[in-house]
């Protein structure tokens, strides 16, 4: 056992944990901060990503003992920090992920959003390629990443005050009239042949 | 209700006849609303199974077999039991009753009894004060094995029935054989202008959901067992627990917390659910077990490897005359959903193309490998790969544009397939139009220069099945609504939200029907003590079936509210409408109250407000044995165009873009539909290029980690363009069909076809590794080389 002095989401906390425990174990098992996820426990998936002094690190590969006196930000810390800084509601990255449909199962997303947060903190207006690179350590199995990129770009557009680009599915979507016309055709076809032939 | 009532495709207040402009008058449906659990997930508040902690909770671990096939001679757990901190150790003797998701093929034990059948088969489980102690205890368990011959090649399982992988099997090492004949295949092939014949190989792949399986159990002094599990089917887990633990089913409560991805990989009951339950009962303490990532790979239930042989006959203008399929399926060590897989491998090929003659012969065998099961596009992704590549070969042979070939064979809507499946709405032609347009097909195909090309493929998929896993006449989906004087409505649903957004869908439906804000609808889901039975998240059934059940319940609730208000206002009920959070009189709109006020009036008039609703499928399917397997109340249709390039020096393929057109009936939330389409295509391309779930010659997994089993990162994923096609199905909720599985199918064959367009080689064996590409290129060169050499 070892007593650790940590700075978690702005609070000084003192916890006792076994010597070999990782930051992820301390967060999840000692501090009840279960927002950081464990997808592999060996540095492959990125679900455990947290910010250490503002930089994304894999909490499952980081010994808790090495975090003494350093600032740790977990997903639970984003909303309170945003509110404290005068904002309302969730961090703009969190809000954009929610609005863009990026949160399917959501399991990869705490890590993903922290990687995105760190990117936006160091680069106010990254390109799509820079976003891809910054998120390459966070595996997502649900989304195919597109809605994640769109979410990050929405957060950027809002911050710099420009109109966000239409999301891929919107840009490609048939105009409503066309969809309704087709729909009516189908419905009429159904009326013509109530019983399948 | 008459469970088969149709609700129509229109908005709740439209007259629901086609052509009615009010059909457009949706307030919630068709719009990109947020998910009801979105912010909980965004802020880290959502609780997944492993996030739950109970006072006094123990941690459990599983001892697994190092042998692919062996008899267990003896197990000695005494030293483990004696280790300080260990509270219980169990083996197969403690859980001797077999289970399995399909009632006719229950061949699994929570912990091996007498025999292990793959490396990783569970042998014993330990509950201890912490994980480290549990792991230490596992090392103290002595197991004496007598190794048996291990079957790693499905051909061998077909040829040899001894030793038997399942001792009591009456069919040797064959798990299931299905042969079905429709029409006269041989005659049609004999008279066809063109006959193509080929072999195709589909490797195994796995789900790799980012959340590993986890379960937590609590046994109460009253004799109630509660199990929280990362399952996608709470109802089947509850049934399996009742059987194995010999408890009355109503004494068992199964809860699915937030779920970190499933894709079919959390459909079976798993060993850990039984182990934590038994250990909790033995110790009187809550017990949790979390699989390591390595264990998840061994538990598997992923996509079956298949060897497929297809013969397709066609006329010279490209009309398909007959299809003949022979398929060998590598099932791994247990049956799982294998009976259904064996049928699906043949039954789900019969659209979107019409063919008058069809035969399939599929055989699933047992091998000593991690058991296969359902993965997104269960049983139908592999045959679809083979067939759509063969169709491309047909197009090449008769020099017809591959999209045109597919158009010519379109089966139409409101028709029946050769195997007797009822097709209702069918937007496949619109899907082809969309991918042709968006990809610039006409201007670009065959014109991108050597090394880069476009390929197309189509597919069909089910929106649930009318075959409940255990036969019964009760509804497949049930819903309860409770409305309360504050203006809040709670939906109780057994549907399992696995990230696809089913909890949001029920909230959208209720909000639409009652003219409320989505935020005022709460959803209580997937807790068997609180919700009506629902068969869970598999076969893409949720939107269709749960959606219909929700409309049913909401319309009943609405009717009672409207009636009460009409009485209060002394007007005809037809004049009362609920919209925008208000209830008003259509003929004097200044008479208007809030939803909450309306609920108060209705509560005073009627009683506490609530309703129930349900859905069951109509009678469907062909009139022959197995004819209902694959019968769905509605089919979705998909077409993809893939753009890819090949580096002929290295054999490396780059997939640049996938245009995904999917007919989902009506997009209840187009943003979530697009997410399903993008996620499906991403997964399909990954299976074709990167992923391989294999074992080595000892039956050891080739790479049970998320590093070795390569799933694409943000930089490996192609551009994905989701093109939503809405055909409006007459029986779907507001016309909706599925969107979660169909859009995966065409990715793999379309990629193979794009590679043919790029460099002129046919890749018939997955995955498309650089080595295979180089071999195919060398073979192509060899075919043309003799001429060149002759000249030299
Ligand atoms: S849990 Fe840390 S990288 Fe997967
Ligand atoms: S949202 Fe499920 S893994 Fe990313």
CSV table of N, CA and C and ligand atoms in Angstrom, one decimal, chain A residues 24 37-48 58 60, ligand 1:
chain,number,residue,atom,x,y,z
A,24,UNK,N,-5.8,3.9,-13.7
A,24,UNK,CA,-7.2,3.5,-14.0
A,24,UNK,C,-7.8,2.7,-12.8
A,37,UNK,N,-13.1,4.2,-18.8
A,37,UNK,CA,-13.5,2.8,-19.1
A,37,UNK,C,-12.3,1.9,-19.3
A,38,UNK,N,-12.5,0.6,-19.0
A,38,UNK,CA,-11.4,-0.4,-19.3
A,38,UNK,C,-11.9,-1.3,-20.4
A,39,UNK,N,-11.2,-1.2,-21.5
A,39,UNK,CA,-11.6,-2.0,-22.6
A,39,UNK,C,-10.6,-3.1,-22.9
A,40,UNK,N,-9.4,-3.0,-22.4
A,40,UNK,CA,-8.4,-4.0,-22.7
A,40,UNK,C,-7.4,-4.2,-21.6
A,41,UNK,N,-7.2,-3.1,-20.9
A,41,UNK,CA,-6.2,-3.1,-19.8
A,41,UNK,C,-4.8,-3.4,-20.2
A,42,UNK,N,-4.5,-3.1,-21.5
A,42,UNK,CA,-3.1,-3.3,-22.0
A,42,UNK,C,-2.7,-2.3,-23.0
A,43,UNK,N,-3.4,-1.2,-23.0
A,43,UNK,CA,-2.9,-0.1,-23.9
A,43,UNK,C,-3.3,-0.2,-25.3
A,44,UNK,N,-4.3,-1.0,-25.7
A,44,UNK,CA,-4.6,-1.1,-27.1
A,44,UNK,C,-5.8,-0.3,-27.5
A,45,UNK,N,-6.7,0.0,-26.6
A,45,UNK,CA,-8.0,0.5,-27.1
A,45,UNK,C,-8.3,2.0,-26.9
A,46,UNK,N,-7.7,2.6,-25.9
A,46,UNK,CA,-7.8,4.0,-25.6
A,46,UNK,C,-9.1,4.4,-24.8
A,47,UNK,N,-9.9,3.4,-24.4
A,47,UNK,CA,-11.1,3.7,-23.6
A,47,UNK,C,-10.8,4.3,-22.3
A,48,UNK,N,-9.6,4.1,-21.8
A,48,UNK,CA,-9.2,4.6,-20.5
A,48,UNK,C,-8.5,5.9,-20.5
A,58,UNK,N,-2.9,6.9,-21.4
A,58,UNK,CA,-3.7,5.7,-21.2
A,58,UNK,C,-3.6,5.4,-19.7
A,60,UNK,N,-4.6,2.9,-18.1
A,60,UNK,CA,-4.4,1.5,-17.7
A,60,UNK,C,-2.9,1.2,-17.8
C,1,LIG,S1,-8.1,0.0,-21.3
C,1,LIG,FE1,-6.4,1.3,-21.5
C,1,LIG,S2,-6.0,1.2,-23.6
C,1,LIG,FE2,-7.6,-0.3,-23.4
